Short mmCIF file of C-alpha atoms in Angstrom, two decimals:
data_model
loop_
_atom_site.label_atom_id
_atom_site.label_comp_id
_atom_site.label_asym_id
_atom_site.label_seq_id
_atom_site.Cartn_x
_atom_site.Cartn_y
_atom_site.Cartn_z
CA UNK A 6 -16.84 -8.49 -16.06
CA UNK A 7 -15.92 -5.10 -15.58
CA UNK A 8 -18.14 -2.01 -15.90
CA UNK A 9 -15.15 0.36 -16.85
CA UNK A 10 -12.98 0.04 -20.25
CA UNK A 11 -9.64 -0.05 -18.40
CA UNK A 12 -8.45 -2.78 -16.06
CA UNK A 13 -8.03 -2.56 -12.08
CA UNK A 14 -11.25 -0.87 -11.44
CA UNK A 15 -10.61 1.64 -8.61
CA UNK A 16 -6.96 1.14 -8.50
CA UNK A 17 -6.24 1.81 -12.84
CA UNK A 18 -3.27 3.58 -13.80
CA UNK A 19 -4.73 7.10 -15.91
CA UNK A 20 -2.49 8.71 -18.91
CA UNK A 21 -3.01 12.16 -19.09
CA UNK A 22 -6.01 12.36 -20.96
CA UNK A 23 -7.69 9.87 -18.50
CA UNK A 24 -6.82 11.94 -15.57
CA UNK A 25 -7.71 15.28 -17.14
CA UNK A 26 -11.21 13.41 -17.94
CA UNK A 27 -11.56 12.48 -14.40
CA UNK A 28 -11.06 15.46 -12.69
CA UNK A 29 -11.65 18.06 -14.52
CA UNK A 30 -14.23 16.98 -16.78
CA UNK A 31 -12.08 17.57 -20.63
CA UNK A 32 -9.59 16.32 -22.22
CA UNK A 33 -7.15 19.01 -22.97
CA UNK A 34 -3.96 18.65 -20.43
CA UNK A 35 -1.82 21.56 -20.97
CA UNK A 36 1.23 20.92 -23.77
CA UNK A 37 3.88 21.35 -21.24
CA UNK A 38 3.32 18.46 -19.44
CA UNK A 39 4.42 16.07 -22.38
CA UNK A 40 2.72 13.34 -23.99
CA UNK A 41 -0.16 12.09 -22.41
CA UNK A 42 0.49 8.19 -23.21
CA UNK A 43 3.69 8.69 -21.18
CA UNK A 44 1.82 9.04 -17.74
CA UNK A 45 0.52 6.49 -15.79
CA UNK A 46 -1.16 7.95 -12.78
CA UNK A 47 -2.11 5.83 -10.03
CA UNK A 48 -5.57 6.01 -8.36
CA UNK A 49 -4.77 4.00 -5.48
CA UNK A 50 -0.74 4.42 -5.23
CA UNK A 51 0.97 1.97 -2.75
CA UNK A 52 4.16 0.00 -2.75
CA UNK A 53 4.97 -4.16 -2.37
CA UNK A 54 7.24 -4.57 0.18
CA UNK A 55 9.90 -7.20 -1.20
CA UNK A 56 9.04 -9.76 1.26
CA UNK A 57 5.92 -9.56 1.81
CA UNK A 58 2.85 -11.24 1.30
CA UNK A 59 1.67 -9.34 -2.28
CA UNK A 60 5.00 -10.42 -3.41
CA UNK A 61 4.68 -13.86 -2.18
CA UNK A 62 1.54 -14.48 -3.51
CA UNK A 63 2.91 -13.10 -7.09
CA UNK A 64 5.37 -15.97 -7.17
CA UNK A 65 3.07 -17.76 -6.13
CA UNK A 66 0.56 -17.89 -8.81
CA UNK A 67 3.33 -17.42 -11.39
CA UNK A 68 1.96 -14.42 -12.20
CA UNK A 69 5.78 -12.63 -11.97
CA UNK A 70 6.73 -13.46 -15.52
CA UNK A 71 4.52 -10.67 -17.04
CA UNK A 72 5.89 -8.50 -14.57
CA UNK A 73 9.01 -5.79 -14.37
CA UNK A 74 9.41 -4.23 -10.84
CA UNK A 75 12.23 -1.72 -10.34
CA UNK A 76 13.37 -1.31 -5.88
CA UNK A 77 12.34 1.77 -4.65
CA UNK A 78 14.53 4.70 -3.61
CA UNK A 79 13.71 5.67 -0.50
CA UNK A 80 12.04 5.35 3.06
CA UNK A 81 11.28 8.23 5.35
CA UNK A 82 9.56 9.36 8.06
CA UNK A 83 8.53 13.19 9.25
CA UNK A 84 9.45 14.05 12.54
CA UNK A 85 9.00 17.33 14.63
CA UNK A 86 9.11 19.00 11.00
CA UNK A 87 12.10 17.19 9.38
CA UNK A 88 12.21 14.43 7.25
CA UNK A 89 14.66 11.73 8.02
CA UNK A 90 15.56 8.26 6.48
CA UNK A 91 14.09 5.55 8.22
CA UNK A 92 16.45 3.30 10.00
CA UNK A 93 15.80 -0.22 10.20
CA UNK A 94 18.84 -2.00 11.32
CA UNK A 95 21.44 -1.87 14.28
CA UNK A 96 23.82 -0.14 11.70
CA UNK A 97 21.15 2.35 10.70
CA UNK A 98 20.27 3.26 13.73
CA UNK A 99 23.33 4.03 15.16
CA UNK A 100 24.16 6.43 12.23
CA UNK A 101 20.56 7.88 12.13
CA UNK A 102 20.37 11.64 13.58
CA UNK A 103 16.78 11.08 14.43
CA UNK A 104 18.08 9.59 17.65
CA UNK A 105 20.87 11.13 20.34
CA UNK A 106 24.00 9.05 20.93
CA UNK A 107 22.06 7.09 24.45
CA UNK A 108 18.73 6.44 22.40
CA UNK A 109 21.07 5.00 19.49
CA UNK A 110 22.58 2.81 22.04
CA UNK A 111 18.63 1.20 23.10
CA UNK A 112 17.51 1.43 19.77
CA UNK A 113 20.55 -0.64 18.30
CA UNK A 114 19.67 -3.85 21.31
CA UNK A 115 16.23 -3.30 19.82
CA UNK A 116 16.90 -4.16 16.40
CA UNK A 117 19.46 -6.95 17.46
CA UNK A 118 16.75 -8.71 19.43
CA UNK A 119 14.42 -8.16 16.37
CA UNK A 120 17.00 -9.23 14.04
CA UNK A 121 17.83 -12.35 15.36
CA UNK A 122 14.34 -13.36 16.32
CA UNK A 123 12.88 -16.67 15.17
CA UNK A 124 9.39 -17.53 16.56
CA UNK A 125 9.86 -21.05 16.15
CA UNK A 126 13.12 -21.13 18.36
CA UNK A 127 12.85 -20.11 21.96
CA UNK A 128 16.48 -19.02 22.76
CA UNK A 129 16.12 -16.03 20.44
CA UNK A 130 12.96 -14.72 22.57
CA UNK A 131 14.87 -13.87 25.65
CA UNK A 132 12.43 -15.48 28.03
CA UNK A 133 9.72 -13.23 26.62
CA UNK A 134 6.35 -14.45 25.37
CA UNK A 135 5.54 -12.23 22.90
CA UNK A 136 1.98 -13.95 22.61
CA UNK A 137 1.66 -12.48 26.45
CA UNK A 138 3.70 -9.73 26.59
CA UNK A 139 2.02 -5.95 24.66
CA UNK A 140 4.24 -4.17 22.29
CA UNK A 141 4.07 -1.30 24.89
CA UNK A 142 5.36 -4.02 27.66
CA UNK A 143 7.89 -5.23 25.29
CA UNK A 144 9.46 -2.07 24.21
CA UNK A 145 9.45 -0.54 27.55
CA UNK A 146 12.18 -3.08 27.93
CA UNK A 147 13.89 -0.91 25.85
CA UNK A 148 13.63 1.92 27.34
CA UNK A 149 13.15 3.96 24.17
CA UNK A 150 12.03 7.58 23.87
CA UNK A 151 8.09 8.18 22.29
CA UNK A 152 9.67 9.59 19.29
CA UNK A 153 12.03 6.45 18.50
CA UNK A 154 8.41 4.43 19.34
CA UNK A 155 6.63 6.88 16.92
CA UNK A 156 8.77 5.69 13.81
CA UNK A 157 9.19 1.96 14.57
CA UNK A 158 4.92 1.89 14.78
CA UNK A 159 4.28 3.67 12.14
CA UNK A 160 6.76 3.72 9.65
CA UNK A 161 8.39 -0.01 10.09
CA UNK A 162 5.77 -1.84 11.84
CA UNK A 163 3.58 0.34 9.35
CA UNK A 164 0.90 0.18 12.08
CA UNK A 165 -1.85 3.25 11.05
CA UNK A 166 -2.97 4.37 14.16
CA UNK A 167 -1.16 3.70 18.14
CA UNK A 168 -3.70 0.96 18.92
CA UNK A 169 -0.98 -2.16 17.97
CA UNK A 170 0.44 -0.71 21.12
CA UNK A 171 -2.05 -3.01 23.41
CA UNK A 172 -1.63 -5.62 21.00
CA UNK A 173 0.14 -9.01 21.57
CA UNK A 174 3.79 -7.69 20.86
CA UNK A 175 4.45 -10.94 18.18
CA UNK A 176 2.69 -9.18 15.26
CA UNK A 177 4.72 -6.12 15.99
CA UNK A 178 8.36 -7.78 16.30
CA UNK A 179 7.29 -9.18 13.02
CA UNK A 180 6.24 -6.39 11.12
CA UNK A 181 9.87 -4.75 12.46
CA UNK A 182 11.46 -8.30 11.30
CA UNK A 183 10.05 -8.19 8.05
CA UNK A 184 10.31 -4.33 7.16
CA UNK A 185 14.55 -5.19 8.04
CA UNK A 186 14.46 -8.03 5.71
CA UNK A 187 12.41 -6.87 2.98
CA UNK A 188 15.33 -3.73 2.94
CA UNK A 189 18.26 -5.73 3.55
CA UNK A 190 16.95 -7.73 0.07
CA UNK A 191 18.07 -5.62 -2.80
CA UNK A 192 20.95 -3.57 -1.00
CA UNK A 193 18.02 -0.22 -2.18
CA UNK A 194 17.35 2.33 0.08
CA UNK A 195 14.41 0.83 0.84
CA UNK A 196 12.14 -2.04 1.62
CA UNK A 197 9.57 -1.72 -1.37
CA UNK A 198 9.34 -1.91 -5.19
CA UNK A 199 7.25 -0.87 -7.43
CA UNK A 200 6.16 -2.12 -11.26
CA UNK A 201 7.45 -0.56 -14.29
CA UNK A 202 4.88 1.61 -15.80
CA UNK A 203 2.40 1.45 -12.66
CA UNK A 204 0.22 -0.70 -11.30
CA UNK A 205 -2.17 -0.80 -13.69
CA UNK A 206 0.48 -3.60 -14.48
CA UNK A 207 -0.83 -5.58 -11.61
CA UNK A 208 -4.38 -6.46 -12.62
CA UNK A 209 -3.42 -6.87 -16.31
CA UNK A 210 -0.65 -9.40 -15.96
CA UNK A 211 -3.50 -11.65 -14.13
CA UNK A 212 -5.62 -11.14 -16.91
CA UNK A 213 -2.88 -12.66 -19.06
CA UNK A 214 -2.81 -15.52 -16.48
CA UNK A 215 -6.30 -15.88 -16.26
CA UNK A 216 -6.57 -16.21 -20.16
CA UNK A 217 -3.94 -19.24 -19.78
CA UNK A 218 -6.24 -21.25 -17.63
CA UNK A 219 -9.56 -20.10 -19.55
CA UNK A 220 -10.67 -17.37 -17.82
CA UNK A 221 -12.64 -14.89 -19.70
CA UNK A 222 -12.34 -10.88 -18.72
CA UNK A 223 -15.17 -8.51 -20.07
CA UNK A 224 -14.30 -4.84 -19.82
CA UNK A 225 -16.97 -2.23 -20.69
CA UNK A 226 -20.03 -3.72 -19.39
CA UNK A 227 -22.42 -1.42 -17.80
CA UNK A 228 -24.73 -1.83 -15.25
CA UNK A 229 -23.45 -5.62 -13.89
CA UNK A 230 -26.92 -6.41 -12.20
CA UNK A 231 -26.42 -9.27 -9.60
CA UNK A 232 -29.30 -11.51 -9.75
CA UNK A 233 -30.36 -13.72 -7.15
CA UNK A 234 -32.86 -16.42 -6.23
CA UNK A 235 -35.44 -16.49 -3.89
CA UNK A 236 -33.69 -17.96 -1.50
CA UNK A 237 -31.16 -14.89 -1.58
CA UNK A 238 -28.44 -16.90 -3.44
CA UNK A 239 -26.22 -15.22 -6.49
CA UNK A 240 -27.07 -17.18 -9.96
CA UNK A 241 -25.53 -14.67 -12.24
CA UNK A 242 -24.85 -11.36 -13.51
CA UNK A 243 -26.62 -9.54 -16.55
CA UNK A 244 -25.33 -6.53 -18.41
CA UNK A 245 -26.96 -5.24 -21.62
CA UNK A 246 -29.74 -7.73 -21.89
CA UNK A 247 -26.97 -10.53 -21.58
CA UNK A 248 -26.73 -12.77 -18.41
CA UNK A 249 -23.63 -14.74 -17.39
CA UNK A 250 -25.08 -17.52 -14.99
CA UNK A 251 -22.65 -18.33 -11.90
CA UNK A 252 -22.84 -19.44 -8.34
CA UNK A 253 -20.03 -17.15 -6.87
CA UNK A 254 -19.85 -13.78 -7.51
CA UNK A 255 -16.50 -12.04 -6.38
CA UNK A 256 -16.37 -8.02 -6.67
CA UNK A 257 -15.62 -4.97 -4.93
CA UNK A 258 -18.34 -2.49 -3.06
CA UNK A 259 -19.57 -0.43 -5.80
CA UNK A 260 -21.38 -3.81 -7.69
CA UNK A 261 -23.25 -4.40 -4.50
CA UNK A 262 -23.57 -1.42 -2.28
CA UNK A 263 -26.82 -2.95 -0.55
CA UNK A 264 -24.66 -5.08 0.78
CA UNK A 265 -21.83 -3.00 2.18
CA UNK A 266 -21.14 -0.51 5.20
CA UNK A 267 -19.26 2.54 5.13
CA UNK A 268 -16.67 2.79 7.66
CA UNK A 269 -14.54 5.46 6.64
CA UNK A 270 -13.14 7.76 3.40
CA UNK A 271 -9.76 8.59 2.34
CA UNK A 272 -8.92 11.83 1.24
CA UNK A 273 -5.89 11.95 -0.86
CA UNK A 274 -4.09 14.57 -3.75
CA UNK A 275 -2.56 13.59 -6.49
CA UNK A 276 0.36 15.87 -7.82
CA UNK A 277 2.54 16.34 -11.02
CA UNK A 278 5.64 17.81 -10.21
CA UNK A 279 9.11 18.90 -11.84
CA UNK A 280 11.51 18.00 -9.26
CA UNK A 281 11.84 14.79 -6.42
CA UNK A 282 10.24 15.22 -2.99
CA UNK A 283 12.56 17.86 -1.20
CA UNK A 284 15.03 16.61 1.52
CA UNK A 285 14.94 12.92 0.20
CA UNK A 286 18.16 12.77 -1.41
CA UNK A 287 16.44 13.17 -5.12
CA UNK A 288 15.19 10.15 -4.50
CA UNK A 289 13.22 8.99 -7.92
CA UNK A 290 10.57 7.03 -5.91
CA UNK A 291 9.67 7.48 -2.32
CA UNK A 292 7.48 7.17 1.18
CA UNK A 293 7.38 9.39 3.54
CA UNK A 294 5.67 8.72 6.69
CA UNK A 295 3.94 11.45 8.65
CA UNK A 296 2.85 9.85 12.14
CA UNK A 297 -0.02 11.19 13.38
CA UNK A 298 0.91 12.46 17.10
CA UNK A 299 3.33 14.48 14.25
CA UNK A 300 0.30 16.06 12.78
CA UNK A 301 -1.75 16.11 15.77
CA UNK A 302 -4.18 13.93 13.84
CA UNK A 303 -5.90 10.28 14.93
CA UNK A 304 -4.35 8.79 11.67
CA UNK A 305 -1.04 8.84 9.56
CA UNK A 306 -0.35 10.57 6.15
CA UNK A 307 1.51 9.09 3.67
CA UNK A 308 3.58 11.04 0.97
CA UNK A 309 4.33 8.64 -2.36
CA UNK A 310 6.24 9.60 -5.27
CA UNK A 311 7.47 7.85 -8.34
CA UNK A 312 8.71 9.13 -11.74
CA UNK A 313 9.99 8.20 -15.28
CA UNK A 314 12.17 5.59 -13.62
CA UNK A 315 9.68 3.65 -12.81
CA UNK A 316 7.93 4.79 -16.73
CA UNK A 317 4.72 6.53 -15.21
CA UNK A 318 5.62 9.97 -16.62
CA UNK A 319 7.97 11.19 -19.08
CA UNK A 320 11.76 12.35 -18.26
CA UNK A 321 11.99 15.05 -15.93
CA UNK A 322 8.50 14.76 -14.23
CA UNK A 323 7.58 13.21 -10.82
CA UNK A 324 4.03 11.98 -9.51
CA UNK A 325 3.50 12.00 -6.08
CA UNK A 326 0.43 11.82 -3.85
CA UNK A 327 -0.62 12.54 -0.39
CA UNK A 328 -3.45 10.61 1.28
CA UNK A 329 -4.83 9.97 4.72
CA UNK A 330 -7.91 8.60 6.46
CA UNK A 331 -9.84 11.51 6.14
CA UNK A 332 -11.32 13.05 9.16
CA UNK A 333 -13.17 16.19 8.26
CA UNK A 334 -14.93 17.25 5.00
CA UNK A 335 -12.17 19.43 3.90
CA UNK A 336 -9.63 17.22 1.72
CA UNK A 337 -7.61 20.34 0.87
CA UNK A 338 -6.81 21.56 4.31
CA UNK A 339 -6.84 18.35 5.74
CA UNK A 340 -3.65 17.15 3.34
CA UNK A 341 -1.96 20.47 3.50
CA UNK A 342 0.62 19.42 6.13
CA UNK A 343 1.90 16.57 3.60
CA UNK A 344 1.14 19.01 0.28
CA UNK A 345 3.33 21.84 2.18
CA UNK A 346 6.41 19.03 1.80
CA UNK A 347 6.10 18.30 -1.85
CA UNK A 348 7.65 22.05 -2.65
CA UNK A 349 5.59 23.14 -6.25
CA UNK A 350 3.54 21.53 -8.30
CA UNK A 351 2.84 21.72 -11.50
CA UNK A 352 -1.30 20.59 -11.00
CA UNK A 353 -2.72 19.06 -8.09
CA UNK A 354 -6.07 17.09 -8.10
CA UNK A 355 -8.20 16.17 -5.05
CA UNK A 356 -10.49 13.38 -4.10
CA UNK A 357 -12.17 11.63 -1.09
CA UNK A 358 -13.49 8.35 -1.48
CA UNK A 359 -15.75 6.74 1.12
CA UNK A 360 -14.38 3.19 2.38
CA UNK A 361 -16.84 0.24 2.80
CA UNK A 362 -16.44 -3.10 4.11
CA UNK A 363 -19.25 -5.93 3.25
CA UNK A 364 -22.26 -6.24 5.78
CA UNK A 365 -23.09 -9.51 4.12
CA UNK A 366 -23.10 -13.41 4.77
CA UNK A 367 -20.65 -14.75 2.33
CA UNK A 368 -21.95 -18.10 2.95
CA UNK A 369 -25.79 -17.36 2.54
CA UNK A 370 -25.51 -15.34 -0.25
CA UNK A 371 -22.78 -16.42 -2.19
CA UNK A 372 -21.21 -12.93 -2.93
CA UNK A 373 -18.17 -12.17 -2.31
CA UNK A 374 -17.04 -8.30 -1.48
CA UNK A 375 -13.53 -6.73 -1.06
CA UNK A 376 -13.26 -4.15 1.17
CA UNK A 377 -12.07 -0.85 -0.04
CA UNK A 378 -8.76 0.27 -0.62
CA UNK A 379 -7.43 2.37 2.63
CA UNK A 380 -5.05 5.75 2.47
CA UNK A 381 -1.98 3.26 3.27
CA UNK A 382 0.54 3.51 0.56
CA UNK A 383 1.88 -0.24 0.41
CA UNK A 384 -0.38 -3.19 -0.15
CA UNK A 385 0.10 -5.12 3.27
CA UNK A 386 -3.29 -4.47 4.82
CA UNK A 387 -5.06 -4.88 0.80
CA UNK A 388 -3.56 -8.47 -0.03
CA UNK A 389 -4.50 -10.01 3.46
CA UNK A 390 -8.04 -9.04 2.82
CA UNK A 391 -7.67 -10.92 -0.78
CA UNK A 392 -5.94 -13.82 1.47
CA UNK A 393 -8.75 -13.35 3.32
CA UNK A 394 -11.57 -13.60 0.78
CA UNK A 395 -9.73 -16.67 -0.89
CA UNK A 396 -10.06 -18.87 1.67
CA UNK A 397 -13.80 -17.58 2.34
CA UNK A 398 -14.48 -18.78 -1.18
CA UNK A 399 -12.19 -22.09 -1.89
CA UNK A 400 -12.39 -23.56 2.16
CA UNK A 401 -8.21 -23.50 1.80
CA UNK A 402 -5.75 -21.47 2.76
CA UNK A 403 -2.94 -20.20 0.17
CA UNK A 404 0.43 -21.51 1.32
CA UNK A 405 3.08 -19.29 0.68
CA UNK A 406 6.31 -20.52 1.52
CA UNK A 407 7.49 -19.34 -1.64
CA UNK A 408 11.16 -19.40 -3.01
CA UNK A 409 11.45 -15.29 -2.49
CA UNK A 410 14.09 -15.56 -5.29
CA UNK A 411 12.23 -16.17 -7.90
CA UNK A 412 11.24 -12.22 -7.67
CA UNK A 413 14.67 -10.95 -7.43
CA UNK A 414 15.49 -11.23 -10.99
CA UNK A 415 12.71 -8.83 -12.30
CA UNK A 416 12.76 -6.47 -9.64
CA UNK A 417 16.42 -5.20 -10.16
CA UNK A 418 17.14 -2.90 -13.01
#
């Protein structure tokens, strides 16, 4: 059941109209911008990286045949007011002029150790335990400079904020690991890709699957009211006089918000442009990193952009957002460091959502509550909440040692 008329809830893909609706409260988006059926504006904008876990779990339930994804164009990262291409192999790093020719040098025995390391086979670890050892212990061995460490963190290891640096340094070297794989995959100049037409895609291809095995999906229904028992337990959910009787109930905050806790809110703009993000090598889709010692902030920005070749807006038009943890009450100023990059826009919208995480006893009541979407712009941190929630509800836990290769064939072009 869904209380909206479009799929994905907080994370639809808008046309025009939708968007103009949203934000600025008609329906009349000016001419120039083209037909409004030919946008599909992300609300929540983020990438798959192509071997990770969303991806897995897509093959995984099958749900890849009513799916087209297209690999990404580009990866970057903003440093000391430049954007450069994020390298993520020995090669890469050795051509990259984010580093001099000695950093190169430390950064390229980096990536070899990170490239050849297998967790279940101890002569690739060195004599390092990297259950013992910190990421800040284990790159020290390095030697490498803060800015070098300032990339890998946040814009391979995709780590939002320094604190993985007192971390076990395992998840890290595998975060690096996977990032290098995931690019290496489809020869793109990235790790990531990205559905045709947006990911509104996402939520409807499971309601094909769904349909398959009998599911039923309900959009339109206002008001979902959760009932309960006395004992506090979830028996159903009534809308419009109707009630559908159940003994799990699986939604995101806004169906239960007695029964969530804000931690946080995302500010983020969303911008229709003319031309690519500058100094990305016209890439058609793209993420840009901003660390946040760059910005002087406590969080990253991310910079997103995709276009008509991935069929979210018609020929000659690019969409690209800006979003961040927010940490002041002034979205506008706060995302004008990552705005400032995109060059003009045609229109520019703003939002800040609050971010909630359930305060809740699953097992008591019976309800089962995502947390909310963060300012991230790939789905990493997202699916392993869903991985999360899954096993909360079923007891199991998804295997997925998938057959990666059953992706490849839709997500080249």
């Amino acid at each position: 059941m869904d209380k909206n008329d479009y799929y994905g809830g907080e994370s639809s893909s808008l046309n025009l109209i939708q968007l103009w609706k949203r934000f600025r409260g008609n329906d009349k988006p000016p001419e120039e911008l083209g037909t409004s059926k030919e946008y599909n504006v992300d609300m929540i904008p983020k990438f798959a990286m192509t071997n990770g876990t969303l991806v897995r779990v897509l093959i995984h339930t099958d749900v890849t045949k009513y799916l087209n994804f297209k690999a990404v164009d580009g990866s970057f990262v903003y440093n000391k007011g430049k954007i450069y291409k994020v390298p993520a192999t020995d090669v890469e790093a050795l051509k990259s002029p984010l580093m001099g020719l000695f950093e190169k040098r430390r950064a390229r025995k980096f990536f070899l150790y990170v490239q050849d390391f297998e967790e279940t086979d101890p002569k690739t670890h060195e004599g390092m335990d990297l259950n013992k050892i910190t990421a800040k212990g284990f790159i020290a061995k390095y030697e490498l400079e803060d800015d070098t460490i300032d990339f890998i963190g946040h814009a391979l290891a995709l780590c939002t904020d320094d604190n993985y640096l007192n971390q076990p340094a395992l998840d890290f070297v595998k975060r690096v690991k996977l990032y290098a794989e995931s690019l290496a995959r489809f020869q793109a100049g990235s790790p990531y890709i990205y559905p045709m037409y947006g990911l509104g895609e996402l939520p409807q291809a499971f309601a094909r699957l769904s349909a398959v095995y009998g599911g039923t999906y309900m959009l339109n229904k206002p008001q979902c009211k959760v009932e309960f028992d006395d004992s506090g337990k979830v028996v159903g959910v009534t809308s419009e006089g109707e009630t559908a009787k159940c003994k799990k109930v699986v939604c995101d905050p806004s169906y239960l918000p007695d029964k969530v806790q804000k931690v946080g809110k995302v500010a983020r703009a969303i911008c229709i442009m003319s031309h690519p993000i500058p100094n990305t090598n016209d890439s058609h889709s793209a993420q840009v990193i901003l660390p946040q010692k760059q910005l002087g902030r406590k969080s990253d920005m991310y910079l997103f952009c995709c276009s008509y070749s991935h069929n979210v807006a018609p020929k000659g038009k690019y969409i690209a957002f800006v979003s961040t943890e927010a940490e002041t009450d002034d979205p506008e100023k706060e995302l004008k460091p990552g705005v400032d990059i995109l060059g003009a826009v045609d229109e520019i919208f703003y939002e800040t959502l609050d971010r909630f995480v359930p305060s809740d006893d699953s097992a008591a009541d019976n309800c089962f509550i995502s947390k909310s979407y963060d300012s991230t712009t790939h789905f990493e941190s997202t699916v392993m909440d869903v991985l999360d929630m899954y096993s909360k509800i079923t007891g199991k836990v998804v295997d997925l040692s998938v057959d990666l290769s059953a992706a490849s064939a839709t997500a080249e072009e």
